[in-house]
Coordinates of C-alpha atoms and ligand atoms in Angstrom, one line a residue:
Chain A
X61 CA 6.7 -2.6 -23.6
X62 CA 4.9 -5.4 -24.8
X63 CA 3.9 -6.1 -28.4
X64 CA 0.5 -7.6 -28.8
X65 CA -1.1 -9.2 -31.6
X66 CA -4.5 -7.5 -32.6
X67 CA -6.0 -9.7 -35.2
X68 CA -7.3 -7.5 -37.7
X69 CA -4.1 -4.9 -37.8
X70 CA -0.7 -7.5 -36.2
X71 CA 1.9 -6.8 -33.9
X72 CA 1.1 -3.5 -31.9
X73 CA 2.5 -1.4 -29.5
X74 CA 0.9 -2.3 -25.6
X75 CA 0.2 1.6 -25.2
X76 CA -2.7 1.3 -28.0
X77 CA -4.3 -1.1 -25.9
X78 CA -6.5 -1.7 -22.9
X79 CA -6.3 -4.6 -20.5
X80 CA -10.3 -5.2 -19.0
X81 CA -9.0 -7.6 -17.0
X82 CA -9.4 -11.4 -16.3
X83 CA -11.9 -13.5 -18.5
X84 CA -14.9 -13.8 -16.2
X85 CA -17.9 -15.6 -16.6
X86 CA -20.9 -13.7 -18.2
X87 CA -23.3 -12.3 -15.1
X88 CA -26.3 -14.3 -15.3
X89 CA -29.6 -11.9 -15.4
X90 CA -29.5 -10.7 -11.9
X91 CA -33.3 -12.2 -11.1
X92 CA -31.8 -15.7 -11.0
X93 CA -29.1 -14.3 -8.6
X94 CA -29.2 -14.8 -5.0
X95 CA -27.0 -11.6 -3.3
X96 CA -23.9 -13.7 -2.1
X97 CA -23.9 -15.6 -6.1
X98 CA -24.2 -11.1 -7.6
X99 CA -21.1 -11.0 -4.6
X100 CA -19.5 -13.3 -5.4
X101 CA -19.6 -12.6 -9.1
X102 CA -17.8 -8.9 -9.1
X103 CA -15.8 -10.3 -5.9
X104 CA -14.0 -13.5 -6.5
X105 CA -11.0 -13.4 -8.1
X106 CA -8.1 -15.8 -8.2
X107 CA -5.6 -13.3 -8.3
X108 CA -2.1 -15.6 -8.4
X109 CA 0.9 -15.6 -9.9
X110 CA 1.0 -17.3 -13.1
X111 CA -1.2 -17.3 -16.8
X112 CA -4.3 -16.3 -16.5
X113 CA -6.5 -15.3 -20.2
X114 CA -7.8 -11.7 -20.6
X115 CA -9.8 -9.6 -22.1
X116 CA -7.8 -6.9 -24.1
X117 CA -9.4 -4.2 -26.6
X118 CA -7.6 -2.5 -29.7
X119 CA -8.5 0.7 -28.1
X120 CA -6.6 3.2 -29.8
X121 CA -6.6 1.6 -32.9
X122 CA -9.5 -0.5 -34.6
X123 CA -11.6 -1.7 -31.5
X124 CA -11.5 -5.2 -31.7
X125 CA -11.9 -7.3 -29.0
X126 CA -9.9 -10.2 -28.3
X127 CA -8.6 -13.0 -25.5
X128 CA -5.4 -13.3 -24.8
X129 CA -2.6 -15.7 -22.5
X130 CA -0.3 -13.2 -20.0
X131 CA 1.7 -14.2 -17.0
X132 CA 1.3 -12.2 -14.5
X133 CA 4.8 -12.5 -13.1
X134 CA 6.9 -12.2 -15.9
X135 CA 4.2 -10.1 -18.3
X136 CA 4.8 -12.7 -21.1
X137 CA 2.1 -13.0 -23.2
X138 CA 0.7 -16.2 -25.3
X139 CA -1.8 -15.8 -28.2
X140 CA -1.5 -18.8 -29.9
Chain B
X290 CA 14.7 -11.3 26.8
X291 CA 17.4 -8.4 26.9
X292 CA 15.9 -4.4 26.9
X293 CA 16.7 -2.3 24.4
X294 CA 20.2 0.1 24.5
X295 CA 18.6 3.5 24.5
X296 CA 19.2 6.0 21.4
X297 CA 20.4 9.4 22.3
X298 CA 22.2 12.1 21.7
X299 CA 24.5 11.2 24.8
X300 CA 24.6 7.7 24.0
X301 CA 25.9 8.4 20.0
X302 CA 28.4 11.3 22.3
X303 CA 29.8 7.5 23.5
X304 CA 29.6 5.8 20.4
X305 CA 31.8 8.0 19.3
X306 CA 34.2 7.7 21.5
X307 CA 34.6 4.2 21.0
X308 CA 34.4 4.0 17.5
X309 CA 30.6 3.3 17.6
X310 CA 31.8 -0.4 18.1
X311 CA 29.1 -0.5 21.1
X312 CA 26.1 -0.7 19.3
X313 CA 23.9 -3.7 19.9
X314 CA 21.7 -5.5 16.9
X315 CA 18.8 -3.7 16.8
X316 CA 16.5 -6.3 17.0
X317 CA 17.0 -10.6 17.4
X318 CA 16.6 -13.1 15.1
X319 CA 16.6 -16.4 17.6
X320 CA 15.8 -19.9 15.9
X321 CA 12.3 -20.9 15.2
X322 CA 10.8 -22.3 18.0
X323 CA 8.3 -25.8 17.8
X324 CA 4.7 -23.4 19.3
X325 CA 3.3 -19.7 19.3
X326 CA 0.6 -18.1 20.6
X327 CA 0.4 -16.2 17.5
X328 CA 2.5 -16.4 14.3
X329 CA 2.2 -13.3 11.3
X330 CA 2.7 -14.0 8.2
X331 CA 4.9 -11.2 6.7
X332 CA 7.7 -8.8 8.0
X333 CA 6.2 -5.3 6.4
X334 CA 5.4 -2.5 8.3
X335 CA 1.8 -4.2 9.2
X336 CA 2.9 -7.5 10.2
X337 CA 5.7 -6.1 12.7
X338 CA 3.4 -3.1 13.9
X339 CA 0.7 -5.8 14.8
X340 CA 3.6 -7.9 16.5
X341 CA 4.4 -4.6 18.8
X342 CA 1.1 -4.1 19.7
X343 CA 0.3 -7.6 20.5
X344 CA 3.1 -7.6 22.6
X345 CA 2.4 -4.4 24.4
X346 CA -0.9 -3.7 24.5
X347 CA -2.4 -7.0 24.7
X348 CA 0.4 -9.1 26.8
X349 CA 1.1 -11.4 24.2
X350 CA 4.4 -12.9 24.5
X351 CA 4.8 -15.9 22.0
X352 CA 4.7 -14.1 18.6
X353 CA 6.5 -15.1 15.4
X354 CA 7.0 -12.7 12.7
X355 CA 7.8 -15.1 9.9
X356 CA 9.1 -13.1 6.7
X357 CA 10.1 -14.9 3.4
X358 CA 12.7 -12.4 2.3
X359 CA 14.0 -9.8 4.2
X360 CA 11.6 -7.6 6.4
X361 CA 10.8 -4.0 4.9
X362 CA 12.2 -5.6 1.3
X363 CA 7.9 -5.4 0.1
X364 CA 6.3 -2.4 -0.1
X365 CA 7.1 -1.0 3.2
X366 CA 10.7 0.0 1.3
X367 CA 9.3 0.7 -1.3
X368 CA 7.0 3.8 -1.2
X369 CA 7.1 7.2 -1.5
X370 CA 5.9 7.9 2.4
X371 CA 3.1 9.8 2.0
X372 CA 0.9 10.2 5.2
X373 CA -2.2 11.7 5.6
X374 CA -5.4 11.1 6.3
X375 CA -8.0 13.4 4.1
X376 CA -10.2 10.0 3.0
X377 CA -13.3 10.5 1.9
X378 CA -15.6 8.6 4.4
X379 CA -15.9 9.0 7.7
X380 CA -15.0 5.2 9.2
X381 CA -11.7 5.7 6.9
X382 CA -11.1 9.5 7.8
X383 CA -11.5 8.8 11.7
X384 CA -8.8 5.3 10.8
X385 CA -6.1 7.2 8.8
X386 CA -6.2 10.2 11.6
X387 CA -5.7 8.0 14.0
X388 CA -2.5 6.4 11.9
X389 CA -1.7 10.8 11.4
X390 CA -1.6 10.8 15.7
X391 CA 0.1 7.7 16.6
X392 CA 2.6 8.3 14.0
X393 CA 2.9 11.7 15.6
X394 CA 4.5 10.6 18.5
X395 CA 5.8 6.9 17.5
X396 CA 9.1 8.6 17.6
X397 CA 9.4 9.0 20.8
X398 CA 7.1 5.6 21.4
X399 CA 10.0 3.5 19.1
X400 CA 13.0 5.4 21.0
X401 CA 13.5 5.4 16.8
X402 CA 13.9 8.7 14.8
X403 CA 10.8 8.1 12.2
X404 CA 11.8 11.6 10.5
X405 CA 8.1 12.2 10.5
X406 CA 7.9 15.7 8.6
X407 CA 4.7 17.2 8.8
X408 CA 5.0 19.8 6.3
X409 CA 1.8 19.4 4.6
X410 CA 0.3 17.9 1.2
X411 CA -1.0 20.5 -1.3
X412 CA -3.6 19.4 -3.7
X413 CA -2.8 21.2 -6.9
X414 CA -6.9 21.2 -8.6
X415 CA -6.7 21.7 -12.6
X416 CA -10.9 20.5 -13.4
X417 CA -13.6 21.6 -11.6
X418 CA -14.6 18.0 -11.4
X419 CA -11.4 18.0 -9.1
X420 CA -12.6 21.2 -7.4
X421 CA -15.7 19.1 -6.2
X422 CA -14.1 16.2 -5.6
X423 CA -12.0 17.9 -3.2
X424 CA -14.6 20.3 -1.5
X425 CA -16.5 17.0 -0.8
X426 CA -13.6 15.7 1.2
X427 CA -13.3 18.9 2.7
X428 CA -16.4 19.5 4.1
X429 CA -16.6 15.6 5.2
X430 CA -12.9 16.1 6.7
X431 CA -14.0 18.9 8.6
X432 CA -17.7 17.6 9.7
X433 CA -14.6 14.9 11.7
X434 CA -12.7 17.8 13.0
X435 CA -9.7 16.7 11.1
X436 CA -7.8 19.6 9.4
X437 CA -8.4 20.0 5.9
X438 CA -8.8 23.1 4.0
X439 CA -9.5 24.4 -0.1
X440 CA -6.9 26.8 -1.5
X441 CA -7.3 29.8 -4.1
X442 CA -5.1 29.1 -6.9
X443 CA -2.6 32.5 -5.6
X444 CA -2.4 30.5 -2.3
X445 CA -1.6 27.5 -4.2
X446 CA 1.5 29.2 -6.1
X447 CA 2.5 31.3 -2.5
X448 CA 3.0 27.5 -1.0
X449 CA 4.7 26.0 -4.1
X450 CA 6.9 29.1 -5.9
X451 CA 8.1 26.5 -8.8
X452 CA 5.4 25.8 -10.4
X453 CA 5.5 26.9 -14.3
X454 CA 4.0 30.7 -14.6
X455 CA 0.5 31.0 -15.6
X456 CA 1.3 31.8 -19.3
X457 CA 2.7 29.0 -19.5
X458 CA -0.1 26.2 -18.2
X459 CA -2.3 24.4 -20.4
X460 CA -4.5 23.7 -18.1
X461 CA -4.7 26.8 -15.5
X462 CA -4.8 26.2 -11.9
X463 CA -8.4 26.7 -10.4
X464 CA -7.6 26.3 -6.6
X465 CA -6.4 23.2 -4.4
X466 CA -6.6 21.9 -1.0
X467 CA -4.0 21.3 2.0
X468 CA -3.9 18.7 4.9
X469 CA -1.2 20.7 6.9
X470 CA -0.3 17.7 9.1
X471 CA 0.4 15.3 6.1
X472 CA 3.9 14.5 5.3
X473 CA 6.6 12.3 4.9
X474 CA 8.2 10.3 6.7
X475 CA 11.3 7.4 6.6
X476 CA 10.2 4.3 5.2
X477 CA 12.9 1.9 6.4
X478 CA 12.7 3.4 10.1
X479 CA 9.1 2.5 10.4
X480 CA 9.8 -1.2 9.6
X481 CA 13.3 -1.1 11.8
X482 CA 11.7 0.9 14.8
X483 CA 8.6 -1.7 15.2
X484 CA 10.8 -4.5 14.9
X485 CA 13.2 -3.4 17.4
X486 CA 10.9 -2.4 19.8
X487 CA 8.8 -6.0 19.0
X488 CA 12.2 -7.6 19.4
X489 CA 12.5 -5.9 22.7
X490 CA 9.4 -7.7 23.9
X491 CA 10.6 -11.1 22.9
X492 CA 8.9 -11.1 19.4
X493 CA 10.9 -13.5 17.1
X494 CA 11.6 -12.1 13.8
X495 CA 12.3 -14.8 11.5
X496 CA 13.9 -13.7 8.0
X497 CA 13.8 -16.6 5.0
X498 CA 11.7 -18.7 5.6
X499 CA 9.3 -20.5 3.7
X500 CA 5.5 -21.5 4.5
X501 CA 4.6 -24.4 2.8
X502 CA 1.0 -25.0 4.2
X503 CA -1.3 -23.8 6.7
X504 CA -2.8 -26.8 9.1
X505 CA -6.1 -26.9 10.0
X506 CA -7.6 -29.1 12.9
X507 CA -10.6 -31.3 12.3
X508 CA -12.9 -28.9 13.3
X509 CA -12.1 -26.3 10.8
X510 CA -9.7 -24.2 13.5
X511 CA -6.2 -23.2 12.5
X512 CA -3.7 -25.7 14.1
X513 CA -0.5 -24.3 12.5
X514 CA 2.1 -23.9 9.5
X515 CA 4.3 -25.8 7.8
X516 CA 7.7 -24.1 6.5
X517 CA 11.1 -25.4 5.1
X518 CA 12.5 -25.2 8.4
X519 CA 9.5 -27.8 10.3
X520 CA 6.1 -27.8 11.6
X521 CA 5.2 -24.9 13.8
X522 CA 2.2 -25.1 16.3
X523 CA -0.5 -22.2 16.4
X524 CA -4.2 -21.5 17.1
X525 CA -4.0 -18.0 15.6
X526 CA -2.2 -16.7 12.2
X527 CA -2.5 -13.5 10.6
X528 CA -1.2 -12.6 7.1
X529 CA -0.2 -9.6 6.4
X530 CA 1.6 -10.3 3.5
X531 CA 1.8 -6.9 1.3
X532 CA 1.0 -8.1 -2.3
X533 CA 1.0 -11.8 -1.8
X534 CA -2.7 -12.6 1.0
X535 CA -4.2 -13.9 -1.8
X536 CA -1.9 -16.9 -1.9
X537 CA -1.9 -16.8 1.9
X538 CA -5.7 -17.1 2.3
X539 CA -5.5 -20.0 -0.5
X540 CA -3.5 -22.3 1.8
X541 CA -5.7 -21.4 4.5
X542 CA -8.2 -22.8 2.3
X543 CA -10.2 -19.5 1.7
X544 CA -10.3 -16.5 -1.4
X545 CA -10.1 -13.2 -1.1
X546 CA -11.4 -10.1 -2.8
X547 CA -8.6 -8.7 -3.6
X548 CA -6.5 -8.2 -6.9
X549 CA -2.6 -7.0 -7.2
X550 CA -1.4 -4.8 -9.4
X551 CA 1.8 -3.1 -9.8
X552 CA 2.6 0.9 -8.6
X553 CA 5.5 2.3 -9.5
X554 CA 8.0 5.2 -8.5
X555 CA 11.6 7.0 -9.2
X556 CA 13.4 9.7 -7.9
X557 CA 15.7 12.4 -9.6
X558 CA 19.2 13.2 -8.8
X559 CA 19.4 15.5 -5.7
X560 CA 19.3 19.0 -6.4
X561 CA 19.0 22.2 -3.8
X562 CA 15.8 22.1 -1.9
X563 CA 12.6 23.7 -4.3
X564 CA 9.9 22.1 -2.8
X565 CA 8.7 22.5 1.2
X566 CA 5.4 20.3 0.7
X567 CA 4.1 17.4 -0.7
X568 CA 2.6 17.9 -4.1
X569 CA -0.9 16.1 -5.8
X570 CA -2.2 16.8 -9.0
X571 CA -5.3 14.5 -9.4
X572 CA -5.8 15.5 -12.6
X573 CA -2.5 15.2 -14.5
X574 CA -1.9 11.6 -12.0
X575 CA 1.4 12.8 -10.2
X576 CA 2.7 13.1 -7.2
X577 CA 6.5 14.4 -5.8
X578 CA 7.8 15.7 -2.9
X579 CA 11.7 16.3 -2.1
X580 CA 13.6 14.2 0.4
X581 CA 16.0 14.7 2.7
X582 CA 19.0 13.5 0.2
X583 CA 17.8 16.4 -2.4
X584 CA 16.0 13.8 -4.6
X585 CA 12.6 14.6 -6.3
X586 CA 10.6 11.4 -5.0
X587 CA 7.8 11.2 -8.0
X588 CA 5.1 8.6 -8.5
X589 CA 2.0 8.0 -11.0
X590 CA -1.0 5.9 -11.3
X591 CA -1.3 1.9 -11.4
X592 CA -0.7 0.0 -14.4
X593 CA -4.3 -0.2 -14.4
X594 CA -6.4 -3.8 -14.9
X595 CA -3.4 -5.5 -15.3
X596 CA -3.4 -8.6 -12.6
X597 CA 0.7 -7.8 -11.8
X598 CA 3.4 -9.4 -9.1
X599 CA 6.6 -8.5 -11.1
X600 CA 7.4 -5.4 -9.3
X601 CA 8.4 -3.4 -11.4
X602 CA 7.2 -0.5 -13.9
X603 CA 5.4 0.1 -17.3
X604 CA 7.7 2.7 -19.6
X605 CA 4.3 4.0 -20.8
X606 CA 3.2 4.9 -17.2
X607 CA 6.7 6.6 -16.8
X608 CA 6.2 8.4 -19.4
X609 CA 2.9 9.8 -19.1
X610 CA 3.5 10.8 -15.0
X611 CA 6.9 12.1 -16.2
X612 CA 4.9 14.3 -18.7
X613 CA 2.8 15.5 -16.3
X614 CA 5.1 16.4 -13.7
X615 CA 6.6 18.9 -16.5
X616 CA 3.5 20.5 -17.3
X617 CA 3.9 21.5 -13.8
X618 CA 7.7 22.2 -13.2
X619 CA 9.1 22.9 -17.0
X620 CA 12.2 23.9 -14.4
X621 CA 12.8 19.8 -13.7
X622 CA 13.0 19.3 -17.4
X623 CA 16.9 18.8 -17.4
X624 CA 17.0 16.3 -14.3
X625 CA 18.3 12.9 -14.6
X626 CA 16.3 10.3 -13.3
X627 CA 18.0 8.4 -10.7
X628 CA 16.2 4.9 -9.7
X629 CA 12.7 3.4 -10.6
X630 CA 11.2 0.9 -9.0
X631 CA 7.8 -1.0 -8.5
X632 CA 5.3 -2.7 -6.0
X633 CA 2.7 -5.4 -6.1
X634 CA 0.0 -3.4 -4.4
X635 CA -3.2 -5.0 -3.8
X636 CA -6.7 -3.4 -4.4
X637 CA -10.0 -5.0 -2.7
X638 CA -12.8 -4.4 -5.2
X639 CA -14.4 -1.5 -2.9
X640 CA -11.1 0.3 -2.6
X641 CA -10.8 -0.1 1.2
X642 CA -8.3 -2.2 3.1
X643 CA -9.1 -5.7 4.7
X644 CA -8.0 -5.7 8.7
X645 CA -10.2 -8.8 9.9
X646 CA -11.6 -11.9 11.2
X647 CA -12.4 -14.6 8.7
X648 CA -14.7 -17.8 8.2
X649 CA -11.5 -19.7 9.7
X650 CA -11.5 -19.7 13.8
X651 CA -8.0 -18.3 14.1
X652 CA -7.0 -16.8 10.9
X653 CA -7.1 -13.3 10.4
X654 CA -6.1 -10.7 7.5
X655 CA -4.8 -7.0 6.8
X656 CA -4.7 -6.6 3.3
X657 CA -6.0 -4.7 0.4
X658 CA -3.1 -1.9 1.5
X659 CA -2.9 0.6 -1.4
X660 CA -1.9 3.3 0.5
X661 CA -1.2 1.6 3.4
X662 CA 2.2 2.9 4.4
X663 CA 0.4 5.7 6.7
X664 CA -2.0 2.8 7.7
X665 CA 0.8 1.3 9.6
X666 CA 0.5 2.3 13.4
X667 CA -3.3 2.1 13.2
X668 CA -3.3 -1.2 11.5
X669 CA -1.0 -2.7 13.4
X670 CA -3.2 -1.2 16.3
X671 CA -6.5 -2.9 15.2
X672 CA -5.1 -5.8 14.0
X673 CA -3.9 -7.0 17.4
X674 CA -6.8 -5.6 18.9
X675 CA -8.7 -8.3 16.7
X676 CA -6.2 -11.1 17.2
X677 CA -5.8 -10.8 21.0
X678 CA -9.7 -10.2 22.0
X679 CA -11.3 -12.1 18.7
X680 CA -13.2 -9.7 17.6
X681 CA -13.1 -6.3 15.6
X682 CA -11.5 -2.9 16.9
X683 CA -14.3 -0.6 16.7
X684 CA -11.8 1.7 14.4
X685 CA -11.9 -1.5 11.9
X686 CA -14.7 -2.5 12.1
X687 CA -15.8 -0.9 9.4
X688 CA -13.0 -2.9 7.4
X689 CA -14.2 -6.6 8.0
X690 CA -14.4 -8.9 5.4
X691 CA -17.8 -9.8 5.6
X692 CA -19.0 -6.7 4.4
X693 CA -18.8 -8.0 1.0
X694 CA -21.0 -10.5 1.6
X695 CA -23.5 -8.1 2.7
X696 CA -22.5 -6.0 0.1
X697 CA -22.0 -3.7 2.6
X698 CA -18.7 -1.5 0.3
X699 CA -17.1 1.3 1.8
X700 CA -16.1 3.1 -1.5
X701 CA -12.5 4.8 -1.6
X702 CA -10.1 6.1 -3.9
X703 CA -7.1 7.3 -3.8
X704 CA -6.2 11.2 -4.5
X705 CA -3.7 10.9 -7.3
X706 CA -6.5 8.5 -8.8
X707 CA -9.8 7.4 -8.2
X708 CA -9.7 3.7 -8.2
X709 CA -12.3 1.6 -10.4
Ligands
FAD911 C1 5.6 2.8 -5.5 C2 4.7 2.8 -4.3 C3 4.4 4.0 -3.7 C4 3.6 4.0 -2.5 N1 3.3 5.2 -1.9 C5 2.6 5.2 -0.7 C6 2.5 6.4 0.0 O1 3.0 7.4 -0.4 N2 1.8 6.4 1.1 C7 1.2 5.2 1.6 O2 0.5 5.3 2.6 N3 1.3 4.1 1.0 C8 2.1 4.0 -0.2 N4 2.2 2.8 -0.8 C9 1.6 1.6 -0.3 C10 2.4 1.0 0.9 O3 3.7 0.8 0.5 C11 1.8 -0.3 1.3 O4 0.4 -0.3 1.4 C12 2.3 -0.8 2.6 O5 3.7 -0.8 2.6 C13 1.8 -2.2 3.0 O6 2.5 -2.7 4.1 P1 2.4 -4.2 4.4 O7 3.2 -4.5 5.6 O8 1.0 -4.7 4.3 O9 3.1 -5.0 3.1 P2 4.6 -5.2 2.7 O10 5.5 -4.1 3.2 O11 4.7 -5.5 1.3 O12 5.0 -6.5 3.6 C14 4.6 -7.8 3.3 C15 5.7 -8.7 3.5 O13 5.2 -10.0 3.4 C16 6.2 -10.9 2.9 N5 5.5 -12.1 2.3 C17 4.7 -12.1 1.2 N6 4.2 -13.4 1.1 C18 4.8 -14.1 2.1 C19 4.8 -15.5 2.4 N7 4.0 -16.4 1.7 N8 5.4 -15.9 3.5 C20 6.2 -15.0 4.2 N9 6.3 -13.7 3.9 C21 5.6 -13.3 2.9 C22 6.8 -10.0 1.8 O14 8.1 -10.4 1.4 C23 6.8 -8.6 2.5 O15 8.0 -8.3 3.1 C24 3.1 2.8 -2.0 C25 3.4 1.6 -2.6 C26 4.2 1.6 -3.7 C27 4.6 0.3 -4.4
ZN912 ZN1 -6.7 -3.5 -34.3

């Protein structure tokens, strides 16, 4: 189990959280989007093994929302 | 090339007679050769089926199977081998029942006992949401002709005795559904019997080896691959690579849609047999059936969101199938658990698997395999198909990769859990 930092309550248990996933660029309003870019938005991902940043959520607990480092081999995580 | 010893009962009667000293390798690992007609990238059940039916159906004789560890050791040896084919849409329904038939009489096809046991999957329904979700696969399973029927909760306990009393449920059973020709079947045989009978038709297996790089030509076309042991020649590869055709694709020089996460499973310690079918429960996200050895082979949900290659499994998702596996069976509540294990699954973002040509002349994929042990024959069927005649088996080609571009999704889930 991993312990993860929230910032407004410290070192929590993982279970309280939820992983949404790799930081992505915000979608552009979808008028300025041809259909391959809106594709290629919710599509493309790098998927490799080493660190790549997330976006996590204090779910169960206050609801903040944070960015963290996690290497998606050994599940390390990084948040300075 | 050398044809394969034949197994049966009279030649094991031998075997025994000479201290079963007299059996050959099952298949041959020769040393890499400079050229191939087509190389596959990855010795799982995919990549050796596709070799088999390259070999066979399409007269392909130069094929390398080039595996970096040992073939079978990714997810082909390590899931809980489920088959069935009650999908949702039709292109997938008419795909998986085709994997249901050929794996039906691969047996016999392999001259390799598969221990296919078709002793059906019950779908144990708590929610009506469940209750829909199931009708609607019922009613488009049956529009195919494939079996596929909805259970009243009595018929549900008649088929699985062991389930905890109703006084006892929190959630009370409203009904389920059965596929009566879904089963199990043995993992390890699958990837043994393709690759002996590939073997058999001069397929080189090639076990630790490393690819380095993919070559391309100057006009875009695949040339060949670079591994630890030297340059290899090709116009065609295919990756078939479990977990890992992201990585794969990204020395060809292309990306994928496709993210991995981990799955896990574990089994119990072998107890008297309780349990004659497969069991589902969608809504408490677990699934078990009993082996052969006695053990209680149980698995859960993804570690969901979680971008994962480390193959191995989350204590919280243990805990949570675990509990719902006892809300089911309070009886199992005093079994150890034996073993757990995990596998870097990957997902494409519509749910459905990859089997394909690409932008690359000569480079083709089958990936996004979730559930993809009972994809195997078919697969490795369509696959070929598309390597050998360079273009898309019309069972697959509902599975290229262009339809994202076109946006063109074929929306799946799975039945333990739908997949976001
Ligand atoms: C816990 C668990 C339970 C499952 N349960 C079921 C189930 O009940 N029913 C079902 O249908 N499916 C199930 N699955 C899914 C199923 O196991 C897979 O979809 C299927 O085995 C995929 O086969 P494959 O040949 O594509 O991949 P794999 O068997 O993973 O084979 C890919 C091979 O490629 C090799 N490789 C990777 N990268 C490279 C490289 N760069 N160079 C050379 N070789 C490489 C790997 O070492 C591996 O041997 C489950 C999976 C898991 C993890
Ligand atoms: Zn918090």
């Amino acid at each position: 189990m991993l312990l993860i930092r929230c910032p407004w309550c410290g070192l929590r248990s993982e279970s309280e959280f939820h992983c949404n996933g790799e930081v992505r660029p915000i979608r552009p309003h979808s008028s300025s989007l041809t259909d391959q870019q809106s594709v290629q938005h919710t599509c493309d991902r790098l998927n490799f093994k080493g660190w790549i940043e997330e976006d996590w959520c204090h779910s169960k607990g206050c609801g903040e929302w944070f960015r963290l480092n996690r290497h998606t081999v050994t599940h390390e995580i990084d948040q300075d | 090339m050398k044809p394969n010893q034949r197994y049966s009962l009279a030649a094991l009667a031998q075997g025994a007679l000479r201290n079963h000293q007299n059996w050959d390798r099952a298949w041959q690992s020769p040393p890499l050769k400079p050229q191939y007609d087509v190389v596959i990238i990855g010795g799982g059940g995919h990549g050796l089926a596709t070799a088999y039916y390259l070999a066979k159906n399409h007269g392909i004789r130069k094929i390398a199977v080039l595996e970096k560890n040992w073939i079978g050791g990714g997810n082909s040896g390590r899931n809980t081998a489920i088959i069935r084919s009650n999908y949702l849409r039709q292109d997938s329904i008419r795909f998986f029942d085709k994997s249901v038939q050929l794996y039906e009489t691969l047996s016999r096809e392999l001259n390799y006992n598969i221990m296919f046991s078709q002793r059906s999957e019950v779908d144990i329904l708590l929610t009506n949401t469940s209750m829909r979700n199931m009708r609607r696969r019922c009613f488009n399973m049956n529009l195919q002709g494939v079996d596929f029927k909805m259970l009243s909760a009595d018929e549900v306990r008649q088929r699985i005795p062991v389930l905890a009393p109703m006084k006892e449920c929190r959630l009370p059973i409203l009904g389920g559904s059965v596929q009566s020709r879904a089963g199990i079947a043995r993992h390890d045989a699958i990837v043994w019997g393709y690759a002996r009978a590939a073997s058999a038709y001069g397929v080189d297996i090639i076990q630790n080896v490393v690819i380095t790089g993919i070559r391309r030509a100057e006009n875009g076309e695949i040339s060949g691959l670079n591994t630890d042991r030297g340059l290899i020649k090709t116009n065609k590869i295919a990756t078939a690579a479990g977990g890992e055709n992201s990585s794969v694709a990204e020395m060809a020089g292309i990306r994928l849609p496709l993210q991995t996460f981990n799955l896990q499973a574990f089994v119990s310690e072998p107890i008297k047999p309780v349990l004659d079918v497969v069991v589902n429960c969608p809504d408490l996200q677990v699934y078990l059936s009993h082996s052969d050895k006695g053990e209680l082979v149980v698995g859960g949900i993804t570690d969901a969101q979680q971008i994962s290659f480390r193959r191995g499994g989350k204590l919280a998702v243990l805990d949570s199938t675990v509990a719902g596996l006892l809300e089911l069976f309070p009886t199992f509540r005093r079994l150890k658990l034996m073993r757990q294990w995990g596998g870097a699954l990957e997902f494409a973002r519509d749910g459905s698997p990859i089997i394909s040509l690409t932008p690359i002349k000569g480079f083709y994929v089958s990936a996004g395999w979730w559930g993809g042990f009972k994809a195997i024959p078919a697969g490795g069927l369509t696959l070929a198909h598309t390597i050998a005649k360079d273009e898309p088996h019309p069972l697959s080609a509902c599975y290229r990769l262009n339809r994202f571009d076109t946006m063109n999704f074929l929306m799946e889930s799975g039945t333990t859990v739908p997949i976001h």
